[in-house]
mmCIF file of C-alpha atoms in Angstrom:
data_model
loop_
_atom_site.group_PDB
_atom_site.id
_atom_site.type_symbol
_atom_site.label_atom_id
_atom_site.label_comp_id
_atom_site.label_asym_id
_atom_site.label_seq_id
_atom_site.Cartn_x
_atom_site.Cartn_y
_atom_site.Cartn_z
ATOM 1 C CA MET A 108 20.955 -0.273 21.516
ATOM 2 C CA SER A 109 23.024 1.678 19.004
ATOM 3 C CA PHE A 110 21.796 4.464 16.782
ATOM 4 C CA GLN A 111 20.273 3.247 13.494
ATOM 5 C CA LYS A 112 18.954 5.237 10.569
ATOM 6 C CA GLN A 113 17.373 4.532 7.182
ATOM 7 C CA VAL A 114 16.606 7.317 4.696
ATOM 8 C CA LEU A 115 14.422 6.662 1.665
ATOM 9 C CA VAL A 116 13.416 8.900 -1.214
ATOM 10 C CA LEU A 117 9.749 8.284 -1.941
ATOM 11 C CA LYS A 118 8.813 8.307 -5.595
ATOM 12 C CA ASP A 119 5.465 8.971 -7.200
ATOM 13 C CA VAL A 120 3.649 5.835 -8.412
ATOM 14 C CA PHE A 121 0.155 7.360 -8.623
ATOM 15 C CA GLU A 122 -1.358 7.198 -12.109
ATOM 16 C CA SER A 123 -3.147 10.475 -12.639
ATOM 17 C CA PRO A 124 -5.574 11.085 -15.518
ATOM 18 C CA THR A 125 -4.067 14.564 -16.042
ATOM 19 C CA GLN A 126 -0.893 14.958 -18.071
ATOM 20 C CA ASN A 127 0.553 18.031 -16.395
ATOM 21 C CA LYS A 128 0.641 16.996 -12.754
ATOM 22 C CA LYS A 129 3.756 17.504 -10.698
ATOM 23 C CA SER A 130 5.364 14.354 -9.377
ATOM 24 C CA LEU A 131 5.244 13.643 -5.683
ATOM 25 C CA VAL A 132 8.622 13.545 -3.996
ATOM 26 C CA GLY A 133 9.360 12.862 -0.381
ATOM 27 C CA ILE A 134 11.822 11.767 2.233
ATOM 28 C CA ALA A 135 11.088 9.140 4.868
ATOM 29 C CA ARG A 136 13.706 8.964 7.596
ATOM 30 C CA ILE A 137 13.525 6.260 10.240
ATOM 31 C CA GLU A 138 15.702 6.624 13.309
ATOM 32 C CA ILE A 139 16.152 4.360 16.287
ATOM 33 C CA ASP A 140 17.937 5.887 19.267
ATOM 34 C CA ASN A 141 17.870 4.945 22.965
ATOM 35 C CA GLY A 142 15.070 2.415 22.410
ATOM 36 C CA VAL A 143 12.783 4.915 20.620
ATOM 37 C CA ALA A 144 11.949 4.513 16.927
ATOM 38 C CA GLU A 145 10.689 7.551 15.028
ATOM 39 C CA LEU A 146 9.551 8.245 11.488
ATOM 40 C CA PHE A 147 10.214 11.684 9.988
ATOM 41 C CA LEU A 148 8.212 12.282 6.808
ATOM 42 C CA SER A 149 8.353 15.209 4.406
ATOM 43 C CA LEU A 150 6.320 15.284 1.169
ATOM 44 C CA VAL A 151 5.702 17.755 -1.655
ATOM 45 C CA ASN A 152 3.194 17.628 -4.539
ATOM 46 C CA VAL A 153 0.929 15.082 -2.853
ATOM 47 C CA PRO A 154 -2.109 14.368 -5.060
ATOM 48 C CA LEU A 155 -4.950 15.417 -2.767
ATOM 49 C CA LEU A 156 -8.008 13.297 -3.362
ATOM 50 C CA VAL A 157 -11.396 14.507 -2.133
ATOM 51 C CA ASN A 158 -12.736 12.433 0.778
ATOM 52 C CA ALA A 159 -9.627 10.254 0.949
ATOM 53 C CA LYS A 160 -7.538 9.255 3.958
ATOM 54 C CA TYR A 161 -3.830 8.676 3.593
ATOM 55 C CA TYR A 162 -1.752 5.976 5.270
ATOM 56 C CA LEU A 163 1.923 5.134 5.400
ATOM 57 C CA TRP A 164 3.356 1.677 5.875
ATOM 58 C CA VAL A 165 6.879 0.850 6.916
ATOM 59 C CA ILE A 166 7.691 -2.784 6.150
ATOM 60 C CA ASP A 167 10.811 -3.912 7.945
ATOM 61 C CA HIS A 168 13.222 -6.724 7.080
ATOM 62 C CA ASP A 169 11.108 -9.207 9.072
ATOM 63 C CA GLN A 170 8.142 -8.174 6.849
ATOM 64 C CA THR A 171 6.349 -6.645 9.818
ATOM 65 C CA ILE A 172 3.987 -3.879 8.712
ATOM 66 C CA HIS A 173 4.074 -0.713 10.813
ATOM 67 C CA SER A 174 1.066 1.421 9.865
ATOM 68 C CA PHE A 175 0.557 5.159 10.380
ATOM 69 C CA GLU A 176 -2.528 7.221 9.564
ATOM 70 C CA LEU A 177 -1.571 10.480 7.846
ATOM 71 C CA GLY A 178 -5.000 12.115 7.661
ATOM 72 C CA THR A 179 -6.557 13.883 4.686
ATOM 73 C CA SER A 180 -3.641 16.059 3.525
ATOM 74 C CA PRO A 181 -0.235 14.608 4.330
ATOM 75 C CA ILE A 182 2.780 16.879 3.992
ATOM 76 C CA SER A 183 5.184 16.593 6.909
ATOM 77 C CA THR A 184 4.915 14.651 10.121
ATOM 78 C CA VAL A 185 6.818 12.890 12.863
ATOM 79 C CA LYS A 186 5.480 9.584 14.187
ATOM 80 C CA VAL A 187 6.687 7.301 16.960
ATOM 81 C CA PHE A 188 6.612 3.551 16.308
ATOM 82 C CA GLU A 189 4.510 1.504 18.736
ATOM 83 C CA ASN A 190 6.709 -1.559 18.127
ATOM 84 C CA MET A 191 10.410 -1.530 17.361
ATOM 85 C CA PRO A 192 11.036 -2.003 13.613
ATOM 86 C CA SER A 193 13.909 -4.117 12.320
ATOM 87 C CA ILE A 194 15.583 -1.654 9.926
ATOM 88 C CA GLU A 195 19.254 -2.622 9.991
ATOM 89 C CA LYS A 196 18.894 -5.076 7.074
ATOM 90 C CA GLY A 197 16.589 -2.970 4.898
ATOM 91 C CA VAL A 198 13.150 -1.451 4.829
ATOM 92 C CA SER A 199 10.346 -0.535 2.408
ATOM 93 C CA VAL A 200 8.009 2.459 2.744
ATOM 94 C CA GLY A 201 4.768 3.113 0.901
ATOM 95 C CA ILE A 202 1.960 5.650 1.022
ATOM 96 C CA TYR A 203 -1.566 4.914 -0.089
ATOM 97 C CA ALA A 204 -4.925 6.664 0.021
ATOM 98 C CA VAL A 205 -8.295 5.079 0.681
ATOM 99 C CA LYS A 206 -11.122 6.676 -1.279
ATOM 100 C CA ASP A 207 -14.573 5.094 -1.419
ATOM 101 C CA GLN A 208 -13.079 2.030 0.310
ATOM 102 C CA LEU A 209 -10.604 1.535 -2.549
ATOM 103 C CA PRO A 210 -6.856 1.784 -1.868
ATOM 104 C CA LEU A 211 -4.729 3.824 -4.288
ATOM 105 C CA THR A 212 -0.958 3.545 -4.006
ATOM 106 C CA ILE A 213 0.582 7.022 -4.091
ATOM 107 C CA ALA A 214 4.321 6.640 -3.418
ATOM 108 C CA PHE A 215 6.828 3.901 -2.698
ATOM 109 C CA SER A 216 10.495 3.307 -1.987
ATOM 110 C CA LYS A 217 12.708 0.580 -0.633
ATOM 111 C CA SER A 218 16.254 0.509 0.593
ATOM 112 C CA GLU A 219 18.855 -1.558 -1.231
ATOM 113 C CA ASN A 220 18.119 -4.583 0.951
ATOM 114 C CA GLY A 221 14.394 -3.898 1.366
ATOM 115 C CA THR A 222 12.430 -7.087 0.870
ATOM 116 C CA PHE A 223 8.994 -5.702 -0.079
ATOM 117 C CA THR A 224 8.497 -4.727 -3.734
ATOM 118 C CA LEU A 225 5.965 -2.256 -5.131
ATOM 119 C CA SER A 226 3.754 -5.067 -6.458
ATOM 120 C CA GLN A 227 3.843 -6.831 -3.062
ATOM 121 C CA PHE A 228 2.952 -3.529 -1.388
ATOM 122 C CA LYS A 229 -0.053 -2.954 -3.671
ATOM 123 C CA LYS A 230 -1.271 -6.545 -3.232
ATOM 124 C CA THR A 231 -0.944 -6.473 0.560
ATOM 125 C CA VAL A 232 -2.668 -3.075 0.832
ATOM 126 C CA ALA A 233 -5.579 -4.390 -1.279
ATOM 127 C CA GLU A 234 -5.861 -7.543 0.849
ATOM 128 C CA LYS A 235 -5.841 -5.564 4.116
ATOM 129 C CA GLN A 236 -8.441 -3.140 2.781
ATOM 130 C CA LEU A 237 -10.666 -6.046 1.701
ATOM 131 C CA GLU A 238 -10.347 -7.493 5.220
ATOM 132 C CA GLN A 239 -11.483 -4.151 6.679
ATOM 133 C CA ILE A 240 -14.493 -4.006 4.354
ATOM 134 C CA THR A 241 -15.614 -7.590 4.958
ATOM 135 C CA LYS A 242 -15.205 -7.306 8.758
ATOM 136 C CA LYS A 243 -18.104 -4.869 8.751
ATOM 137 C CA MET A 244 -20.373 -7.224 6.772
ATOM 138 C CA SER A 245 -22.387 -10.193 7.855
ATOM 139 C CA PRO A 246 -21.139 -13.605 6.675
ATOM 140 C CA GLU A 247 -24.222 -13.901 4.449
ATOM 141 C CA THR A 248 -23.426 -10.616 2.695
ATOM 142 C CA VAL A 249 -19.808 -11.673 2.095
ATOM 143 C CA GLN A 250 -20.946 -15.046 0.712
ATOM 144 C CA ASN A 251 -23.506 -13.312 -1.517
ATOM 145 C CA MET A 252 -20.764 -11.020 -2.895
ATOM 146 C CA LEU A 253 -18.500 -13.998 -3.548
ATOM 147 C CA ASP A 254 -21.290 -15.904 -5.293
ATOM 148 C CA ARG A 255 -22.072 -12.924 -7.563
ATOM 149 C CA SER A 256 -18.374 -12.472 -8.316
ATOM 150 C CA ILE A 257 -17.969 -16.147 -9.214
ATOM 151 C CA LYS A 258 -21.056 -16.036 -11.473
ATOM 152 C CA LYS A 259 -19.687 -12.949 -13.276
ATOM 153 C CA SER A 260 -16.301 -14.637 -13.716
ATOM 154 C CA VAL A 261 -17.891 -17.770 -15.176
ATOM 155 C CA ILE A 262 -19.997 -15.709 -17.594
ATOM 156 C CA LEU A 263 -16.930 -13.756 -18.725
ATOM 157 C CA LEU A 264 -14.880 -16.916 -19.135
ATOM 158 C CA GLU A 265 -17.621 -18.530 -21.193
ATOM 159 C CA ARG A 266 -18.087 -15.416 -23.307
ATOM 160 C CA TYR A 267 -14.416 -14.719 -23.970
ATOM 161 C CA ALA A 268 -12.912 -18.192 -23.767
ATOM 162 C CA ILE A 269 -10.478 -18.908 -26.534
ATOM 163 C CA GLN A 270 -11.494 -21.950 -28.483
ATOM 164 C CA GLU A 271 -8.645 -24.376 -28.986
ATOM 165 C CA THR A 272 -7.872 -24.894 -32.625
ATOM 166 C CA PRO A 273 -6.277 -28.053 -33.941
ATOM 167 C CA THR A 274 -2.658 -27.593 -34.933
ATOM 168 C CA ASP A 275 -1.133 -28.962 -38.077
ATOM 169 C CA GLN A 276 1.120 -31.892 -37.354
#
């Protein structure tokens, strides 16, 4: 296998309530050499959230998600991939934090041919986090939550539904 490398500049996508925060910047470098795939990560100005855990996803061209736990204060790290990523045709990289079981996207980047967009990243992270939460619950609890959510949605729709008005013809 030949040497392959992808370098991405991670950009801040975290919406902070403070106006004078410094933007996160980072470099994610993925290298494959002699059958070993490694991720080299360097970050500055990471928004540190109390009681949050940080994760990094590498989404390869085949849309396989390679997940790495970064701990509670990510700055620089080197990680070895468990499975070989397909990076030659493009890759996307995103960092998110989980605080109070809610995922918050922190940074994102994709190569020119990367197939995963920021909105796809956020949606997939939210879906995976919901799976993790509901795995720990009994089926009755999940159904109860769904029922309450549906009832709230119906009430809101009824309350704020736009009445159709006849149009002049």
